[in-house]
Amino acid sequence: MMTHIALSLIIGGLTPLTYAYANDSTWVEVDNVVYGAKPDEHGPIGGGAAYANIITSGDYTVEDLDDLIKALSKSKNGDVVFIPGETEIDLTSRILIEQIILEIPEGVTLAGNRGYKGSKGALVRSDVLNTPVMISATGPNVRITGLRIQGPNSKRYSDHHGRAFGLGGKGKEYYYKFPNSRGIQTEFSHLEVDNCDISSFSHAGIYLIKGNDHHIHHNFIHHCQYMGLGYGICLNKSFSIIEYNLFNWNRHSIAGAGLPGCSYVSRHNVQGEVSSSHCFDMHGGLDRGDGTTIAGTSIEIYNNSFWSIERSVSIRGIPQEKCEIHHNWFRAHRSITQAVKGPYGTETNNNAYGNKPTVEK
């Protein structure tokens, strides 16, 4: 068996938290077969420095919120709206007073330069707990790249969840009196989100309501961990390829509503050590209360690396077509029963387990 040191990950938190996997491998090679997340030619897992597809200029260059709103309103298919360097655009007061949403038209790219010559990337933020949506793709073929997108809620609020759903709790209506927040949202196809640092949204960092062929890759998505919700990426009735992302400090890093048409491919992602519940999932009919056992249409989870001691994958029903889980590296687990929960229709084989990996065929 040959173990390769593939990538050193420095996980940046909020202020000024750092977390390091110094000299630690995100993938392992056993008998010439790769298990876990191996970076590709576009750069490191999680993006940042050395990412290959960084945008450094645009058709519109903006440095404040008013100019950003104007540029987005004027931009056409193929245009790039660019926010340079370490620019900070704070939406707090405008969301609180006017309920504004940054709307990106069809075919437009909203870009920062995260990773370019050491840049952290422009910061777009809101401190309002009630931030229903910060950024909305209002047509297909939108790209959001190279930005830091920071929401208002990095906490778990376990006490509130307990008051709502604990023994003798006050129930669902009470729970939803606490405001929620979402980062990026779309109902249209072909959304690409890459090389972004997305954090601190109580509902979801990225919410894919509808649409197909979304591509979410090379992002660092973290601190979306509000109890009861707390999703890094949430899919409703959509299909997405999710790859080369770094996840940490989420409740569920990837979650699917499980409706027919809800599908995803997850590959070459790294789940860090901290998760407040299972890491990747697909809900089933019991969760929705619709009288079915359906857990989405198609799920493929392969070549991911999991550090968290929480269950890595939970499939909460029966997919319409398939659920295939293979060539992952479950570093904190010793067997498939520890790592994966799934009923009939979930196929698991050829995964690696433990720090000194063993492979279960």
Short mmCIF file of C-alpha atoms in Angstrom, two decimals:
data_model
loop_
_atom_site.label_atom_id
_atom_site.label_comp_id
_atom_site.label_asym_id
_atom_site.label_seq_id
_atom_site.Cartn_x
_atom_site.Cartn_y
_atom_site.Cartn_z
CA MET A 1 0.00 0.00 0.00
CA MET A 2 1.27 3.47 -0.94
CA THR A 3 -0.01 6.62 0.82
CA HIS A 4 0.47 9.95 -0.95
CA ILE A 5 0.62 13.36 0.70
CA ALA A 6 -1.76 15.06 -1.68
CA LEU A 7 -2.64 18.42 -0.19
CA SER A 8 -2.08 20.56 2.88
CA LEU A 9 -5.35 22.27 3.84
CA ILE A 10 -5.51 25.40 5.93
CA ILE A 11 -9.11 25.94 6.94
CA GLY A 12 -9.88 29.60 7.63
CA GLY A 13 -12.73 30.21 10.01
CA LEU A 14 -14.52 33.42 10.84
CA THR A 15 -12.49 35.75 13.06
CA PRO A 16 -9.64 34.72 13.10
CA LEU A 17 -10.15 30.96 13.51
CA THR A 18 -7.70 28.73 11.70
CA TYR A 19 -7.73 24.99 11.45
CA ALA A 20 -4.94 22.97 9.87
CA TYR A 21 -4.55 19.57 8.33
CA ALA A 22 -0.81 20.08 8.10
CA ASN A 23 0.94 17.58 5.83
CA ASP A 24 -2.15 15.42 5.77
CA SER A 25 -3.44 13.56 2.78
CA THR A 26 -6.90 13.99 1.33
CA TRP A 27 -6.57 10.81 -0.70
CA VAL A 28 -4.89 7.46 -0.47
CA GLU A 29 -3.79 4.97 -3.09
CA VAL A 30 -4.31 1.29 -2.31
CA ASP A 31 -3.20 -1.24 -4.90
CA ASN A 32 -3.09 1.52 -7.53
CA VAL A 33 -6.70 2.58 -6.81
CA VAL A 34 -7.44 6.10 -5.51
CA TYR A 35 -9.77 6.49 -2.52
CA GLY A 36 -10.85 9.88 -1.28
CA ALA A 37 -10.63 13.38 -2.74
CA LYS A 38 -7.79 14.05 -5.16
CA PRO A 39 -7.28 17.63 -6.47
CA ASP A 40 -7.60 18.19 -10.21
CA GLU A 41 -5.77 20.38 -12.70
CA HIS A 42 -7.89 23.41 -11.76
CA GLY A 43 -6.23 23.73 -8.36
CA PRO A 44 -6.66 22.88 -4.69
CA ILE A 45 -9.77 21.45 -3.11
CA GLY A 46 -11.63 24.44 -1.70
CA GLY A 47 -10.13 26.87 -4.22
CA GLY A 48 -8.07 29.90 -3.27
CA ALA A 49 -4.37 30.22 -4.03
CA ALA A 50 -3.31 28.32 -7.17
CA TYR A 51 -6.87 28.03 -8.48
CA ALA A 52 -6.60 28.08 -12.26
CA ASN A 53 -9.72 29.97 -13.36
CA ILE A 54 -9.53 33.24 -11.42
CA ILE A 55 -11.11 36.30 -13.01
CA THR A 56 -9.13 39.55 -12.52
CA SER A 57 -11.19 42.11 -14.47
CA GLY A 58 -14.66 42.66 -15.89
CA ASP A 59 -16.97 44.62 -18.12
CA TYR A 60 -18.03 46.48 -14.98
CA THR A 61 -15.71 47.06 -12.02
CA VAL A 62 -17.49 48.06 -8.81
CA GLU A 63 -16.38 48.89 -5.30
CA ASP A 64 -19.60 49.81 -3.48
CA LEU A 65 -23.15 48.51 -3.19
CA ASP A 66 -24.86 51.19 -5.28
CA ASP A 67 -22.51 50.63 -8.21
CA LEU A 68 -22.92 46.86 -7.85
CA ILE A 69 -26.71 47.10 -8.04
CA LYS A 70 -26.47 49.40 -11.08
CA ALA A 71 -23.98 47.14 -12.86
CA LEU A 72 -26.12 44.04 -12.31
CA SER A 73 -29.21 45.85 -13.59
CA LYS A 74 -27.41 46.88 -16.81
CA SER A 75 -25.40 43.72 -17.45
CA LYS A 76 -26.22 41.42 -20.35
CA ASN A 77 -25.52 37.81 -21.27
CA GLY A 78 -21.75 37.29 -21.34
CA ASP A 79 -20.86 40.28 -19.14
CA VAL A 80 -18.64 40.09 -16.07
CA VAL A 81 -19.32 42.27 -13.02
CA PHE A 82 -16.05 42.37 -11.08
CA ILE A 83 -15.44 43.34 -7.44
CA PRO A 84 -11.68 43.85 -6.96
CA GLY A 85 -9.29 42.87 -4.21
CA GLU A 86 -10.36 43.03 -0.59
CA THR A 87 -13.40 45.24 -1.25
CA GLU A 88 -16.16 44.85 1.35
CA ILE A 89 -19.78 45.29 0.33
CA ASP A 90 -22.11 45.29 3.32
CA LEU A 91 -25.78 44.67 2.53
CA THR A 92 -26.94 44.85 6.16
CA SER A 93 -28.88 48.11 6.24
CA ARG A 94 -30.39 47.69 2.76
CA ILE A 95 -31.63 44.17 3.54
CA LEU A 96 -33.01 45.31 6.90
CA ILE A 97 -34.82 48.36 5.49
CA GLU A 98 -35.48 47.54 1.82
CA GLN A 99 -35.22 43.71 1.69
CA ILE A 100 -32.90 43.99 -1.31
CA ILE A 101 -31.54 40.95 -3.14
CA LEU A 102 -28.54 41.02 -5.47
CA GLU A 103 -30.09 39.71 -8.70
CA ILE A 104 -27.78 38.32 -11.37
CA PRO A 105 -29.33 38.16 -14.87
CA GLU A 106 -29.05 35.28 -17.33
CA GLY A 107 -25.53 34.57 -18.55
CA VAL A 108 -23.83 37.12 -16.27
CA THR A 109 -20.79 36.42 -14.09
CA LEU A 110 -20.34 38.04 -10.66
CA ALA A 111 -16.65 37.73 -9.80
CA GLY A 112 -13.97 38.47 -7.26
CA ASN A 113 -10.32 37.45 -7.43
CA ARG A 114 -10.01 35.11 -4.43
CA GLY A 115 -6.56 33.54 -4.46
CA TYR A 116 -4.99 35.96 -6.95
CA LYS A 117 -1.64 37.21 -5.57
CA GLY A 118 -2.78 36.29 -2.08
CA SER A 119 -6.15 38.04 -2.23
CA LYS A 120 -8.84 36.77 0.13
CA GLY A 121 -11.42 37.93 -2.43
CA ALA A 122 -14.02 40.64 -2.10
CA LEU A 123 -16.40 40.21 0.84
CA VAL A 124 -20.17 40.44 0.34
CA ARG A 125 -21.91 40.23 3.70
CA SER A 126 -25.07 40.71 5.72
CA ASP A 127 -25.43 40.91 9.50
CA VAL A 128 -29.24 40.79 9.47
CA LEU A 129 -30.51 37.51 10.92
CA ASN A 130 -33.50 37.80 8.58
CA THR A 131 -31.63 37.60 5.26
CA PRO A 132 -34.05 35.50 3.19
CA VAL A 133 -31.76 35.55 0.12
CA MET A 134 -28.53 37.47 -0.38
CA ILE A 135 -27.81 36.63 -4.04
CA SER A 136 -30.29 35.29 -6.61
CA ALA A 137 -29.52 33.95 -10.08
CA THR A 138 -32.57 35.15 -12.00
CA GLY A 139 -31.82 33.22 -15.19
CA PRO A 140 -29.76 30.29 -16.46
CA ASN A 141 -25.99 30.18 -17.08
CA VAL A 142 -25.02 32.44 -14.17
CA ARG A 143 -21.55 32.13 -12.64
CA ILE A 144 -20.53 33.32 -9.16
CA THR A 145 -16.79 33.05 -8.58
CA GLY A 146 -13.93 34.24 -6.40
CA LEU A 147 -15.96 35.91 -3.64
CA ARG A 148 -16.34 35.66 0.11
CA ILE A 149 -20.08 35.47 0.83
CA GLN A 150 -20.81 35.76 4.54
CA GLY A 151 -24.18 35.51 6.21
CA PRO A 152 -25.37 36.59 9.66
CA ASN A 153 -25.60 33.34 11.61
CA SER A 154 -22.61 31.09 12.29
CA LYS A 155 -24.13 29.60 15.48
CA ARG A 156 -26.05 26.41 16.20
CA TYR A 157 -28.71 27.86 18.53
CA SER A 158 -29.25 24.40 20.04
CA ASP A 159 -31.15 25.94 22.94
CA HIS A 160 -33.78 27.36 20.59
CA HIS A 161 -34.11 24.01 18.81
CA GLY A 162 -34.56 22.29 22.17
CA ARG A 163 -37.30 24.68 23.25
CA ALA A 164 -39.12 24.04 19.99
CA PHE A 165 -38.75 20.27 19.61
CA GLY A 166 -37.62 18.90 22.98
CA LEU A 167 -39.89 17.13 25.45
CA GLY A 168 -42.93 19.33 25.86
CA GLY A 169 -41.53 21.69 23.23
CA LYS A 170 -43.37 24.63 21.68
CA GLY A 171 -43.34 23.15 18.20
CA LYS A 172 -42.63 24.03 14.59
CA GLU A 173 -44.40 27.40 14.58
CA TYR A 174 -42.24 28.56 17.50
CA TYR A 175 -39.07 27.27 15.81
CA TYR A 176 -39.70 29.25 12.61
CA LYS A 177 -40.23 32.50 14.49
CA PHE A 178 -36.44 32.71 14.56
CA PRO A 179 -35.37 34.25 11.21
CA ASN A 180 -33.43 32.29 8.59
CA SER A 181 -30.83 33.23 6.01
CA ARG A 182 -29.70 31.96 2.60
CA GLY A 183 -26.63 32.87 0.59
CA ILE A 184 -27.09 31.99 -3.09
CA GLN A 185 -30.39 30.81 -4.56
CA THR A 186 -31.70 29.85 -8.00
CA GLU A 187 -34.65 28.28 -9.79
CA PHE A 188 -32.86 28.23 -13.16
CA SER A 189 -30.44 25.76 -14.75
CA HIS A 190 -26.66 25.89 -15.19
CA LEU A 191 -25.64 27.82 -12.10
CA GLU A 192 -21.89 27.65 -11.53
CA VAL A 193 -20.42 28.59 -8.15
CA ASP A 194 -16.67 28.20 -7.88
CA ASN A 195 -13.67 29.41 -5.86
CA CYS A 196 -15.89 31.08 -3.24
CA ASP A 197 -15.72 31.13 0.56
CA ILE A 198 -19.35 30.78 1.71
CA SER A 199 -20.25 30.85 5.39
CA SER A 200 -22.73 31.59 8.19
CA PHE A 201 -26.16 31.00 6.67
CA SER A 202 -28.75 29.39 8.91
CA HIS A 203 -30.76 27.70 6.16
CA ALA A 204 -28.29 27.14 3.30
CA GLY A 205 -25.14 28.59 1.83
CA ILE A 206 -26.39 27.55 -1.63
CA TYR A 207 -30.05 26.67 -2.25
CA LEU A 208 -30.82 24.97 -5.56
CA ILE A 209 -34.60 25.12 -5.77
CA LYS A 210 -35.01 24.02 -9.39
CA GLY A 211 -32.93 23.62 -12.54
CA ASN A 212 -30.47 21.08 -13.87
CA ASP A 213 -26.75 20.85 -14.55
CA HIS A 214 -25.65 23.09 -11.69
CA HIS A 215 -21.92 22.93 -11.00
CA ILE A 216 -20.70 23.73 -7.48
CA HIS A 217 -16.94 23.29 -7.25
CA HIS A 218 -13.68 24.38 -5.58
CA ASN A 219 -15.43 26.29 -2.77
CA PHE A 220 -14.88 26.46 0.98
CA ILE A 221 -18.35 26.17 2.57
CA HIS A 222 -18.53 26.37 6.35
CA HIS A 223 -20.38 27.46 9.49
CA CYS A 224 -23.88 26.76 8.16
CA GLN A 225 -24.84 24.85 11.28
CA TYR A 226 -28.10 26.19 12.69
CA MET A 227 -29.85 23.26 14.41
CA GLY A 228 -32.79 21.92 12.44
CA LEU A 229 -31.56 23.43 9.16
CA GLY A 230 -27.91 24.35 8.57
CA TYR A 231 -27.02 23.15 5.06
CA GLY A 232 -23.91 23.98 3.10
CA ILE A 233 -25.65 23.05 -0.16
CA CYS A 234 -29.37 22.24 -0.25
CA LEU A 235 -31.16 20.78 -3.29
CA ASN A 236 -34.93 20.88 -3.63
CA LYS A 237 -35.92 19.63 -7.09
CA SER A 238 -32.71 20.03 -9.03
CA PHE A 239 -29.60 18.23 -10.26
CA SER A 240 -26.04 19.32 -9.47
CA ILE A 241 -22.47 18.13 -9.76
CA ILE A 242 -20.74 18.98 -6.48
CA GLU A 243 -16.97 18.49 -6.54
CA TYR A 244 -13.60 19.65 -5.14
CA ASN A 245 -15.25 21.55 -2.28
CA LEU A 246 -14.00 21.80 1.28
CA PHE A 247 -16.74 21.57 3.93
CA ASN A 248 -16.53 22.11 7.68
CA TRP A 249 -18.70 23.30 10.59
CA ASN A 250 -22.02 22.61 8.83
CA ARG A 251 -24.97 20.63 10.13
CA HIS A 252 -25.30 18.82 6.80
CA SER A 253 -22.79 19.85 4.15
CA ILE A 254 -24.98 18.46 1.33
CA ALA A 255 -28.71 17.89 1.80
CA GLY A 256 -31.44 16.89 -0.63
CA ALA A 257 -35.19 17.29 -0.15
CA GLY A 258 -35.67 13.90 -1.81
CA LEU A 259 -38.41 14.92 -4.23
CA PRO A 260 -38.55 13.21 -7.63
CA GLY A 261 -35.97 14.98 -9.77
CA CYS A 262 -33.72 15.78 -6.81
CA SER A 263 -30.33 14.31 -7.75
CA TYR A 264 -26.65 14.99 -7.24
CA VAL A 265 -23.16 13.70 -7.95
CA SER A 266 -20.73 14.37 -5.10
CA ARG A 267 -17.08 13.64 -5.84
CA HIS A 268 -13.63 14.73 -4.64
CA ASN A 269 -15.00 16.78 -1.75
CA VAL A 270 -13.40 16.96 1.71
CA GLN A 271 -15.56 17.00 4.83
CA GLY A 272 -13.64 18.43 7.79
CA GLU A 273 -13.72 17.19 11.35
CA VAL A 274 -16.65 19.24 12.66
CA SER A 275 -20.24 18.47 11.74
CA SER A 276 -23.20 18.69 14.09
CA SER A 277 -25.03 15.84 12.33
CA HIS A 278 -24.49 13.48 9.40
CA CYS A 279 -22.57 15.11 6.56
CA PHE A 280 -24.28 14.24 3.25
CA ASP A 281 -27.90 13.16 2.92
CA MET A 282 -31.06 12.72 0.91
CA HIS A 283 -34.41 13.09 2.67
CA GLY A 284 -37.18 10.56 2.17
CA GLY A 285 -40.95 10.55 2.05
CA LEU A 286 -41.22 10.14 5.82
CA ASP A 287 -39.39 13.45 6.30
CA ARG A 288 -41.76 15.18 3.90
CA GLY A 289 -44.87 13.38 5.14
CA ASP A 290 -46.03 12.69 1.58
CA GLY A 291 -46.82 8.99 2.04
CA THR A 292 -43.96 7.76 -0.16
CA THR A 293 -40.54 6.21 0.46
CA ILE A 294 -38.90 8.23 -2.34
CA ALA A 295 -35.44 9.64 -1.57
CA GLY A 296 -34.65 11.55 -4.74
CA THR A 297 -33.98 10.17 -8.18
CA SER A 298 -30.24 9.54 -8.49
CA ILE A 299 -27.35 9.88 -6.03
CA GLU A 300 -23.66 9.22 -6.70
CA ILE A 301 -21.19 9.75 -3.86
CA TYR A 302 -17.64 8.74 -4.69
CA ASN A 303 -14.02 9.76 -4.07
CA ASN A 304 -14.88 11.98 -1.11
CA SER A 305 -12.86 12.19 2.12
CA PHE A 306 -14.60 12.36 5.50
CA TRP A 307 -12.84 13.39 8.71
CA SER A 308 -15.93 13.86 10.89
CA ILE A 309 -16.87 11.27 13.51
CA GLU A 310 -20.52 11.89 12.64
CA ARG A 311 -22.13 9.54 10.12
CA SER A 312 -20.84 10.44 6.67
CA VAL A 313 -23.93 9.65 4.58
CA SER A 314 -27.60 9.14 5.42
CA ILE A 315 -30.06 8.15 2.69
CA ARG A 316 -33.50 8.42 4.28
CA GLY A 317 -35.58 6.50 1.77
CA ILE A 318 -35.32 4.68 -1.57
CA PRO A 319 -33.99 6.53 -4.62
CA GLN A 320 -36.06 6.16 -7.80
CA GLU A 321 -33.06 5.14 -9.91
CA LYS A 322 -29.87 4.58 -7.91
CA CYS A 323 -27.67 5.49 -4.98
CA GLU A 324 -24.03 4.47 -5.47
CA ILE A 325 -21.42 5.08 -2.76
CA HIS A 326 -17.89 3.97 -3.59
CA HIS A 327 -14.16 4.85 -3.49
CA ASN A 328 -14.65 7.21 -0.54
CA TRP A 329 -12.22 7.46 2.35
CA PHE A 330 -14.07 7.30 5.69
CA ARG A 331 -11.16 8.21 7.93
CA ALA A 332 -13.10 8.34 11.21
CA HIS A 333 -15.00 5.07 10.66
CA ARG A 334 -14.04 1.44 10.62
CA SER A 335 -16.93 -0.04 8.62
CA ILE A 336 -19.70 0.80 6.21
CA THR A 337 -22.33 0.45 8.94
CA GLN A 338 -20.63 3.25 10.89
CA ALA A 339 -20.16 5.48 7.85
CA VAL A 340 -23.38 5.05 5.84
CA LYS A 341 -27.05 4.60 6.65
CA GLY A 342 -29.30 3.64 3.77
CA PRO A 343 -32.13 1.21 3.07
CA TYR A 344 -32.73 -1.01 0.08
CA GLY A 345 -31.50 0.69 -3.08
CA THR A 346 -28.32 2.11 -1.55
CA GLU A 347 -25.27 0.36 -3.04
CA THR A 348 -22.01 0.63 -1.11
CA ASN A 349 -18.77 -1.03 -2.14
CA ASN A 350 -15.03 -0.51 -2.50
CA ASN A 351 -14.57 2.20 0.15
CA ALA A 352 -11.58 2.80 2.46
CA TYR A 353 -11.78 3.11 6.26
CA GLY A 354 -9.56 4.44 9.03
CA ASN A 355 -6.33 6.44 9.25
CA LYS A 356 -4.37 3.42 8.05
CA PRO A 357 -6.91 2.51 5.42
CA THR A 358 -8.43 -0.86 4.94
CA VAL A 359 -10.58 -1.45 1.90
CA GLU A 360 -13.93 -3.22 2.09
CA LYS A 361 -14.93 -4.57 -1.30
#
